[in-house]
PDB file of C-alpha atoms and ligand atoms in Angstrom:
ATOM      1  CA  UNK A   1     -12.680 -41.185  36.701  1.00 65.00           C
ATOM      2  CA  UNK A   2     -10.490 -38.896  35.092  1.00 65.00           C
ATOM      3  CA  UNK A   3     -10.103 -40.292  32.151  1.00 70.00           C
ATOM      4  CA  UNK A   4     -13.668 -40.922  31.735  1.00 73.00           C
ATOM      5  CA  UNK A   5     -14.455 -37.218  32.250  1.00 67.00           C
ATOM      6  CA  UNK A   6     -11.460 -36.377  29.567  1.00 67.00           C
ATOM      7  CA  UNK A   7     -13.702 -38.782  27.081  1.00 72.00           C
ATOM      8  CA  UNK A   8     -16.804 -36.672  27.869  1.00 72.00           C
ATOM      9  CA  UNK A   9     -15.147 -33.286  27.216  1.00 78.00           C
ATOM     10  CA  UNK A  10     -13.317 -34.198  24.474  1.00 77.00           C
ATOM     11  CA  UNK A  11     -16.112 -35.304  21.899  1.00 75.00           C
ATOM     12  CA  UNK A  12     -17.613 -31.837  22.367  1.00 75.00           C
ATOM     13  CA  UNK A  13     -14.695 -30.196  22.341  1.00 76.00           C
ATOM     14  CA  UNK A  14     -13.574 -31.540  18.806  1.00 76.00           C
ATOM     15  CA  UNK A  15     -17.326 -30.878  17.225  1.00 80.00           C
ATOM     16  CA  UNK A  16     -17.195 -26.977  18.659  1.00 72.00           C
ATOM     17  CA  UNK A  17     -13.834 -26.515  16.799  1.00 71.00           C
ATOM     18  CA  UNK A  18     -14.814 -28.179  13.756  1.00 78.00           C
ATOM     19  CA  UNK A  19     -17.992 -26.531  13.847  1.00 77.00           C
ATOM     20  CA  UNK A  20     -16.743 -22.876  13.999  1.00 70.00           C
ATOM     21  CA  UNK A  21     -13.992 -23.515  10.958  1.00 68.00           C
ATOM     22  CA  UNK A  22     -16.989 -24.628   9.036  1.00 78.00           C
ATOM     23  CA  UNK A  23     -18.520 -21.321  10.009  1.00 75.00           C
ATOM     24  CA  UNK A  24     -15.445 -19.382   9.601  1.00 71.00           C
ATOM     25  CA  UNK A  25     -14.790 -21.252   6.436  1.00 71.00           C
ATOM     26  CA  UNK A  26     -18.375 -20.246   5.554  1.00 77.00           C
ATOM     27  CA  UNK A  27     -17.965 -16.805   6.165  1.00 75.00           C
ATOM     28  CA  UNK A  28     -20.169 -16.604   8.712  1.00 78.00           C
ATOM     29  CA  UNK A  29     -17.765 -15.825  11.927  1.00 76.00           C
ATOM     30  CA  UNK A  30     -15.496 -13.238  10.634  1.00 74.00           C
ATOM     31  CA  UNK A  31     -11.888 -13.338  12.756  1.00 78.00           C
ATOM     32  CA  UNK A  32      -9.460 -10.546  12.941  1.00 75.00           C
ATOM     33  CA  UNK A  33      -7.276 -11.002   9.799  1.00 79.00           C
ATOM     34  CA  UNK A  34      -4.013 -12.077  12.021  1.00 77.00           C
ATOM     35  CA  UNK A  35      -6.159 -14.896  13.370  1.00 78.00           C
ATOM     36  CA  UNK A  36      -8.361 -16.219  10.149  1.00 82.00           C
ATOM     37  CA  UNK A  37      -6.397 -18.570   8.163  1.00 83.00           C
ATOM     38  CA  UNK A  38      -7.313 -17.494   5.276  1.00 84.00           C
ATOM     39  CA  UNK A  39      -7.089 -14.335   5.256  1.00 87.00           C
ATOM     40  CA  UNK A  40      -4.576 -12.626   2.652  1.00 89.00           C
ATOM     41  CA  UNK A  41      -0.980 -12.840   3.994  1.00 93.00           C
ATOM     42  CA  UNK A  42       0.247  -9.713   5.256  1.00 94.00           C
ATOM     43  CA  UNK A  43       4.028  -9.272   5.229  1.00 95.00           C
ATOM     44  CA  UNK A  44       3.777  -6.677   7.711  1.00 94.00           C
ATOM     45  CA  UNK A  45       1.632  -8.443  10.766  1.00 92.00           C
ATOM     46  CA  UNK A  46       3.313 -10.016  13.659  1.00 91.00           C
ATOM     47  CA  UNK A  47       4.070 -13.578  13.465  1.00 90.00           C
ATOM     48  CA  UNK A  48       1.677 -15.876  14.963  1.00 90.00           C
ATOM     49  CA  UNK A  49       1.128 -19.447  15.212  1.00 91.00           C
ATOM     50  CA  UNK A  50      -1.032 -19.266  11.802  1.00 92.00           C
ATOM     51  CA  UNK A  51       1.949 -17.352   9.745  1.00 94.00           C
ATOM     52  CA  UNK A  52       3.681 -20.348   8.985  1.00 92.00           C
ATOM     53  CA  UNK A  53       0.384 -21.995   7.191  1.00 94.00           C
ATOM     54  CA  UNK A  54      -0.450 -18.445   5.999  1.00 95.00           C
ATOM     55  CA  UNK A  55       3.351 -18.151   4.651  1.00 96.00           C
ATOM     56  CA  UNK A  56       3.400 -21.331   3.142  1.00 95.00           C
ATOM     57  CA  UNK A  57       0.028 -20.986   1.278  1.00 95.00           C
ATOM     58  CA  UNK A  58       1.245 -17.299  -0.131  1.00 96.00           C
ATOM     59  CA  UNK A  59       4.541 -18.610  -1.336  1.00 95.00           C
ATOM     60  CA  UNK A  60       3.216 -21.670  -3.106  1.00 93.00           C
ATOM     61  CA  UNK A  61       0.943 -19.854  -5.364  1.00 96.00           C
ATOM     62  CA  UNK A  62       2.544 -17.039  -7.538  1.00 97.00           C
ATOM     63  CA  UNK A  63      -1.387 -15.007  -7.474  1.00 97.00           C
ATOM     64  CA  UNK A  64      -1.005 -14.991  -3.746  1.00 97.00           C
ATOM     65  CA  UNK A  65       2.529 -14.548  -3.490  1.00 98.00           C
ATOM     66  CA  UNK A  66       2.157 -11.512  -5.817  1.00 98.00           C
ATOM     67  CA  UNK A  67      -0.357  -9.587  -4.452  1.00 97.00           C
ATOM     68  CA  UNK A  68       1.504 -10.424  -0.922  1.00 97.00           C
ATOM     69  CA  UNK A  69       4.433  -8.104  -2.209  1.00 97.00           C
ATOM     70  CA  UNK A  70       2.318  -5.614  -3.680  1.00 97.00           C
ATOM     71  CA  UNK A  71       0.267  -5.728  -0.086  1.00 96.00           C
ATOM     72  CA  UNK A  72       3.824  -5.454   1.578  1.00 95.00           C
ATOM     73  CA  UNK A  73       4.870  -2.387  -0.348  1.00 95.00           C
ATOM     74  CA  UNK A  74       7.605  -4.280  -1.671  1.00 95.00           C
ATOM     75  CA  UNK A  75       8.752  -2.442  -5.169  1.00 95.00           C
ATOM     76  CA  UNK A  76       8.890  -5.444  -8.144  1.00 97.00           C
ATOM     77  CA  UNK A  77       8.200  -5.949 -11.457  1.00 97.00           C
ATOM     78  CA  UNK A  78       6.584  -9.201 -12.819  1.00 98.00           C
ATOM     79  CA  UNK A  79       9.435 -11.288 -15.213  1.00 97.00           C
ATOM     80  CA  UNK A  80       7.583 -13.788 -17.831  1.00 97.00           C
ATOM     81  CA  UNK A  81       8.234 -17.880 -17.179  1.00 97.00           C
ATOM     82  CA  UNK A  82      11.370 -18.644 -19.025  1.00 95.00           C
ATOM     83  CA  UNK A  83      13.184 -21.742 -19.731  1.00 96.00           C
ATOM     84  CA  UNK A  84      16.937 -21.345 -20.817  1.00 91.00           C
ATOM     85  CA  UNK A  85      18.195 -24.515 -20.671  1.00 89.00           C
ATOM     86  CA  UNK A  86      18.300 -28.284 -19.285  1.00 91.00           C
ATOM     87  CA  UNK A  87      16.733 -28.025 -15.630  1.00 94.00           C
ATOM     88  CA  UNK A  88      17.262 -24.132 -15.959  1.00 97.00           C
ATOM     89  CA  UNK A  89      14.955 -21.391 -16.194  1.00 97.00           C
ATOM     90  CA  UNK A  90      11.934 -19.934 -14.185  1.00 97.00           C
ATOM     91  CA  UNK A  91       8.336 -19.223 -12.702  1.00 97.00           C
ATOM     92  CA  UNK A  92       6.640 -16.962 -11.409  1.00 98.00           C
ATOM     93  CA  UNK A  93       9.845 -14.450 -11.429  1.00 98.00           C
ATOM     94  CA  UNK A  94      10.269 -11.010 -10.090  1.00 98.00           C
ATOM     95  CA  UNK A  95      12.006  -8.026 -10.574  1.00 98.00           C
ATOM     96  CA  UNK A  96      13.536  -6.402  -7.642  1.00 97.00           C
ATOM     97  CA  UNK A  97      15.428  -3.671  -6.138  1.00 97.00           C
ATOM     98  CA  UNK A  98      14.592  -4.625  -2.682  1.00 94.00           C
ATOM     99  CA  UNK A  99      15.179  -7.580  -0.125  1.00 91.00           C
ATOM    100  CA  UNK A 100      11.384  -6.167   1.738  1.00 86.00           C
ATOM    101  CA  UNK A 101      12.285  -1.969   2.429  1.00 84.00           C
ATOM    102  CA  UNK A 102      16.071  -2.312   2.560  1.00 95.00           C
ATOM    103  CA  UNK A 103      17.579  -1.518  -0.943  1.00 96.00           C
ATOM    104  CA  UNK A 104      19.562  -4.087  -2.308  1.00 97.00           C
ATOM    105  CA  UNK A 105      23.302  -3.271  -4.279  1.00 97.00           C
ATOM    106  CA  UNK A 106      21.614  -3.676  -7.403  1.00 97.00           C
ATOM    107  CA  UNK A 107      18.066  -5.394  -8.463  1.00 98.00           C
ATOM    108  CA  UNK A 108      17.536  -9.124  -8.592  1.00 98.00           C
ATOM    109  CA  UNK A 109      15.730 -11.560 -10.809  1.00 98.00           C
ATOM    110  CA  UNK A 110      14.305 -14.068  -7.969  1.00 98.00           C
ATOM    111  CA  UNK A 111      11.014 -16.480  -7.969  1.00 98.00           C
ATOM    112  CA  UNK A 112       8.389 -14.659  -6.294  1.00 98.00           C
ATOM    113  CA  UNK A 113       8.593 -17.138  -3.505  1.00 98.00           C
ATOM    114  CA  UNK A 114      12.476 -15.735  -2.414  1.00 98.00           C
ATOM    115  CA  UNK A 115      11.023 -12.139  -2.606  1.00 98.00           C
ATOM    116  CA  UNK A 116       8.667 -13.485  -0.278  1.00 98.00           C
ATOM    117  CA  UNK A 117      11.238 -15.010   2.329  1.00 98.00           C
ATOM    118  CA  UNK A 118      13.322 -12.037   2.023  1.00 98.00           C
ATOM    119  CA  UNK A 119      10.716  -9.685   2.755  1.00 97.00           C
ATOM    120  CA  UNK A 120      10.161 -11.551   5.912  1.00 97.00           C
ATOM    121  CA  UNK A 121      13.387 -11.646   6.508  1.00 98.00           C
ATOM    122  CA  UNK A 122      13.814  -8.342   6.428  1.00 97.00           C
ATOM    123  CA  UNK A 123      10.696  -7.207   8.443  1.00 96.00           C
ATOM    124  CA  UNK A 124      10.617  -9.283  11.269  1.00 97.00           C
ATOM    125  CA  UNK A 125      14.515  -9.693  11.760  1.00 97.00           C
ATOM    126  CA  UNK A 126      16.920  -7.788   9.775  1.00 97.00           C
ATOM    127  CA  UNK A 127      16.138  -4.104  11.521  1.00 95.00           C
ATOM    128  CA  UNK A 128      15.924  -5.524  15.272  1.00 96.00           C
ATOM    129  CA  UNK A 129      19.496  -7.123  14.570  1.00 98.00           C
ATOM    130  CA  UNK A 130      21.008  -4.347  12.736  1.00 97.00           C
ATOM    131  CA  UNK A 131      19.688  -2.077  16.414  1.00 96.00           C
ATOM    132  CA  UNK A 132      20.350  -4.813  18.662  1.00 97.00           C
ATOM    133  CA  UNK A 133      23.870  -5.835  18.094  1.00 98.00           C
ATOM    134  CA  UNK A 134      24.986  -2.966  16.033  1.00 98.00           C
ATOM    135  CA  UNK A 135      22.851   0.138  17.348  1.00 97.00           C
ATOM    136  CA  UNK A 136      22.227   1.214  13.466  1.00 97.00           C
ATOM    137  CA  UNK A 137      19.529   0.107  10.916  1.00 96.00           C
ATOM    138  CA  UNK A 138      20.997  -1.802   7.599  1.00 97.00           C
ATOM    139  CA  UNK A 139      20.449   0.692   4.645  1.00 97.00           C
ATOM    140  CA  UNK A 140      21.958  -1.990   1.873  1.00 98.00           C
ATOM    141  CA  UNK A 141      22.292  -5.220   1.055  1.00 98.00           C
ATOM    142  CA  UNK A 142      24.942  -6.675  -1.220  1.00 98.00           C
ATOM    143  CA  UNK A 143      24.723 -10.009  -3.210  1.00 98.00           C
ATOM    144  CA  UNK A 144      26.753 -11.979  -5.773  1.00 97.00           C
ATOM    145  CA  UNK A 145      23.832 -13.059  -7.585  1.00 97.00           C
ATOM    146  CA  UNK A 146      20.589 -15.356  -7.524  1.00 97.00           C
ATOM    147  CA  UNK A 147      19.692 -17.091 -11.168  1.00 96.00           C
ATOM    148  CA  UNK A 148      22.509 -18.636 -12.784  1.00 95.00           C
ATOM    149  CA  UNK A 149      22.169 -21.813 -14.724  1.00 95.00           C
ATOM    150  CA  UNK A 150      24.807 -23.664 -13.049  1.00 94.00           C
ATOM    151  CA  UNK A 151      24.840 -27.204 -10.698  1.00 94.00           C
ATOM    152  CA  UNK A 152      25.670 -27.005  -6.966  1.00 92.00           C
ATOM    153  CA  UNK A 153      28.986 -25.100  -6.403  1.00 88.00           C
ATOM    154  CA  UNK A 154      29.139 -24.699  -9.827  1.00 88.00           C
ATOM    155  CA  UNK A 155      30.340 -28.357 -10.357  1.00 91.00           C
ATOM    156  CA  UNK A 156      30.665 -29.964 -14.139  1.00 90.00           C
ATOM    157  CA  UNK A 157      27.921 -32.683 -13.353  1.00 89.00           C
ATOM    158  CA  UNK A 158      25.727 -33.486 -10.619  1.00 89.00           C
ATOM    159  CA  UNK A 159      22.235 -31.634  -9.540  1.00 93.00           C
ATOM    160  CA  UNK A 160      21.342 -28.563 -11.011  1.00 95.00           C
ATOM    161  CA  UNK A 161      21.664 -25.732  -8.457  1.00 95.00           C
ATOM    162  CA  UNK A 162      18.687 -23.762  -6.924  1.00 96.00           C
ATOM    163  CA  UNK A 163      20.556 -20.408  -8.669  1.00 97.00           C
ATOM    164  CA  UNK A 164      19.411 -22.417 -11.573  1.00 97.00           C
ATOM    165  CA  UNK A 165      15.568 -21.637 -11.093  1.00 97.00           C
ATOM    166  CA  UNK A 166      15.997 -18.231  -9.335  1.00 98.00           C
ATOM    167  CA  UNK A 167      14.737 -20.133  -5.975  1.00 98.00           C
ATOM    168  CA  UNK A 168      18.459 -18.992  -4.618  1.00 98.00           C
ATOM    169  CA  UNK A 169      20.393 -15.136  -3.961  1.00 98.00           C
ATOM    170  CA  UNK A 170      24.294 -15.165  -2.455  1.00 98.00           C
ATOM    171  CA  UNK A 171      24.424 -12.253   0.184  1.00 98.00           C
ATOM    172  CA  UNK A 172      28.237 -11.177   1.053  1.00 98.00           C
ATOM    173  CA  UNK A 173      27.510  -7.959   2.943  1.00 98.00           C
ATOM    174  CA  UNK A 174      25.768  -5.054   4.614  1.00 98.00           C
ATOM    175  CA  UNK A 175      26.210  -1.155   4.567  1.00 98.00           C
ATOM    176  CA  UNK A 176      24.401   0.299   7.400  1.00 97.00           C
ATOM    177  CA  UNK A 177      22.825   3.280   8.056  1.00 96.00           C
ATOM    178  CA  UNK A 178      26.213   5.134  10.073  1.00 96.00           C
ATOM    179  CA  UNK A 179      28.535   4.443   7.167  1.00 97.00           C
ATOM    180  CA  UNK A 180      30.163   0.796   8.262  1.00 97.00           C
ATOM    181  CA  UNK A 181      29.661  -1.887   6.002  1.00 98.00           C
ATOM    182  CA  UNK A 182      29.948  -5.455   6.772  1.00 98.00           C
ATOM    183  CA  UNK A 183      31.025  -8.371   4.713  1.00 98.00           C
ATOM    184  CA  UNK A 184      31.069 -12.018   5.378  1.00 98.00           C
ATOM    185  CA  UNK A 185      34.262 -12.716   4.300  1.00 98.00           C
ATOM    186  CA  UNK A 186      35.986  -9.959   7.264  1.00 97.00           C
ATOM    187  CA  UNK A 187      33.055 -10.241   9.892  1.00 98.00           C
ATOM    188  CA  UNK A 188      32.139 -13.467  10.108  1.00 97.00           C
ATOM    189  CA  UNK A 189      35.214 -14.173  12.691  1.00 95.00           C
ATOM    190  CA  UNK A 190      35.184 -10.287  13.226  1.00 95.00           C
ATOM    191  CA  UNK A 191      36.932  -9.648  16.838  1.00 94.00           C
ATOM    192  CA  UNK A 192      34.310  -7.139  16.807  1.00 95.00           C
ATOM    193  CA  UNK A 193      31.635  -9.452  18.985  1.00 94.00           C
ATOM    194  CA  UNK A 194      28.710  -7.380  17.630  1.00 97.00           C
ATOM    195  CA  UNK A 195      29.392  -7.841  13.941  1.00 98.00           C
ATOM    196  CA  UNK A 196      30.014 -11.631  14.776  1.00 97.00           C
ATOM    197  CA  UNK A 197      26.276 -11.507  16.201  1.00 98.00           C
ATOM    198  CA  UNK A 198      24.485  -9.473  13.977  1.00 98.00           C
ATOM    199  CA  UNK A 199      25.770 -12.037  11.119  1.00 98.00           C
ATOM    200  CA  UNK A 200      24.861 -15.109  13.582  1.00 98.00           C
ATOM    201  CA  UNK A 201      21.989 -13.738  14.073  1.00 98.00           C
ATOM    202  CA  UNK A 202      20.837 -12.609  10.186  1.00 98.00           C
ATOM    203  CA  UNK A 203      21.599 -16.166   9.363  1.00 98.00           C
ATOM    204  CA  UNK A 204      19.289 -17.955  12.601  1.00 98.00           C
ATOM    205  CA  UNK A 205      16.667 -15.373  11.086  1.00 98.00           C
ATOM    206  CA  UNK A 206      17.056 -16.905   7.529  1.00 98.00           C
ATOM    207  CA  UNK A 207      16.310 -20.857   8.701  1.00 97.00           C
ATOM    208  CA  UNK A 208      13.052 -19.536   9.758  1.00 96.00           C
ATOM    209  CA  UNK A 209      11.759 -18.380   5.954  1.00 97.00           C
ATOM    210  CA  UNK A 210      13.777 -19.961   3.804  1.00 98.00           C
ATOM    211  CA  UNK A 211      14.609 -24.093   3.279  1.00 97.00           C
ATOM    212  CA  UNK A 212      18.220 -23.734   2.981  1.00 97.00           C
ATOM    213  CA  UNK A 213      19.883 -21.520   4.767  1.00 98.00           C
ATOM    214  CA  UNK A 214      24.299 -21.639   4.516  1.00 97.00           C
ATOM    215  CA  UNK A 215      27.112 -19.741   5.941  1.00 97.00           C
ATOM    216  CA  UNK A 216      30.667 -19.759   6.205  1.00 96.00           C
ATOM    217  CA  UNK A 217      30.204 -22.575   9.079  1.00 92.00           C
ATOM    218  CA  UNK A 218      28.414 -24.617   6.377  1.00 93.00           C
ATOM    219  CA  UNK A 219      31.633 -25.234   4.135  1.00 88.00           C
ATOM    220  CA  UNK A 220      34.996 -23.077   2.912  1.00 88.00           C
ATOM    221  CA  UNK A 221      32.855 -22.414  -0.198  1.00 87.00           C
ATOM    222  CA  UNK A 222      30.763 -20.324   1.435  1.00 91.00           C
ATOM    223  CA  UNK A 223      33.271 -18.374   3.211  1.00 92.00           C
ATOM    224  CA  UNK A 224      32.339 -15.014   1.799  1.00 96.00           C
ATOM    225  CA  UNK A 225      27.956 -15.469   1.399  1.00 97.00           C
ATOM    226  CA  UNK A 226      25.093 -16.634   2.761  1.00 98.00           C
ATOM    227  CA  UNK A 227      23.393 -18.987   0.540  1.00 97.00           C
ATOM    228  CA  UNK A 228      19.583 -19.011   1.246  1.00 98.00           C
ATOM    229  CA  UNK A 229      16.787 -21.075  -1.181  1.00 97.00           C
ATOM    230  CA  UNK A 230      13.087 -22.608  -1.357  1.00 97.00           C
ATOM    231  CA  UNK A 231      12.177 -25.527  -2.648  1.00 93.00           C
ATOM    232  CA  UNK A 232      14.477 -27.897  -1.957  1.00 86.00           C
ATOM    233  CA  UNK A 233      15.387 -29.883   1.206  1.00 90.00           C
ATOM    234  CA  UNK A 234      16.073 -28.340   4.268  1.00 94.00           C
ATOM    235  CA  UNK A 235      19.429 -26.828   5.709  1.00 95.00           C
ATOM    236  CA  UNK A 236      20.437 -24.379   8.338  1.00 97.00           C
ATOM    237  CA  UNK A 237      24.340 -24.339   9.077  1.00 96.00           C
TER     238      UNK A 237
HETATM  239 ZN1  LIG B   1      24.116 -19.767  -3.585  1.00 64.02          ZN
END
């Protein structure tokens, strides 16, 4: 009996839902932004269970992913495809000063799509760890680089590296908004349980928007900067 009335509900059920995202697809229901689809992606929104397909969508097309910084506020300056070498060069590159509003040490060449992870990074995480675990906001970011045409931990042979298409940036450290300044190479193991977090808690953050995500627990290479990418496979250690 039950089953038979979960049969009867659940034709109708599947037409009314693939009805209205004809009609939404149609234009003819209009949703709030945060709920339609396919609506631009907006940086600044709260996550919902959309963002991800939203997110994904923006940072797969360099238009979209574009005009999702400019949306965001997020200072950058277009860099023309390149191709330097064997496996090396980029796409739909950006100029930056920025990882989203906090300032980085000094401005980046990344693919659009890492702007685009960082800037979500940096809204949605960043501040309410910096206040969380220690009571200041993050005012800079410091990085040992993002395009480099090298192979994975700069090796002779073997895979190119995602440094090599600007899909990567190295982050060693933070200088916050009360004058301390973090680094992963004294904080990560910091006896200072609220710089341990903050770090534990950037790099959780960082899974979330990027495909790899590496810290010092990943390997002794990484012992002084998070590694985070797109477009690979997928790591968070
Ligand atoms: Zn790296």
């Amino acid at each position: 009996m039950v089953a038979r009335i979960a049969r009867l509900l659940v034709v109708p059920l599947i037409l009314a839902i693939l009805v209205t995202g004809a009609l939404v697809a149609a234009g003819r229901i209009v949703l709030p932004p945060r709920w339609d689809p396919f609506a631009p992606f907006d940086i600044v929104e709260t996550p919902s269970f959309l963002t991800r397909f939203k997110f994904a969508r923006a940072r797969d097309d360099g238009d979209l992913c574009r005009a999702a910084l400019t949306r965001g506020g997020i200072a950058f300056e277009p860099v023309p495809d390149r191709v330097t070498g064997e496996g090396c060069g980029f796409t739909d590159a950006v100029r930056t000063p920025t990882v989203g509003a906090t300032r980085l040490a000094s401005p980046v060449i990344v693919t659009c799509r890492v702007a685009l992870s960082l800037a979500m990074l940096d809204r949605h995480a960043l501040g309410a760890a910096a206040r969380r675990h220690l009571g200041t906001p993050v005012t800079r970011i410091e990085h040992l680089g993002t395009y480099a045409c090298r192979n994975i931990n700069h090796a002779a042979s073997g895979r190119r590296s995602r440094h090599a298409t600007a899909d990567a940036i190295d982050i060693s450290g933070f200088q916050l908004a009360d004058g301390r300044r973090l680094t992963l190479t004294a904080d990560w193991s910091s006896a200072d349980p609220g710089r341990a977090a903050f770090l534990r808690a950037v790099r959780d953050a960082a899974c979330v928007w990027f495909d790899v995500t590496l810290s010092p627990d990943h390997n002794p290479l990484h012992y002084d900067h998070f590694h985070f990418d797109v477009g690979g496979g997928r790591a968070c250690r």
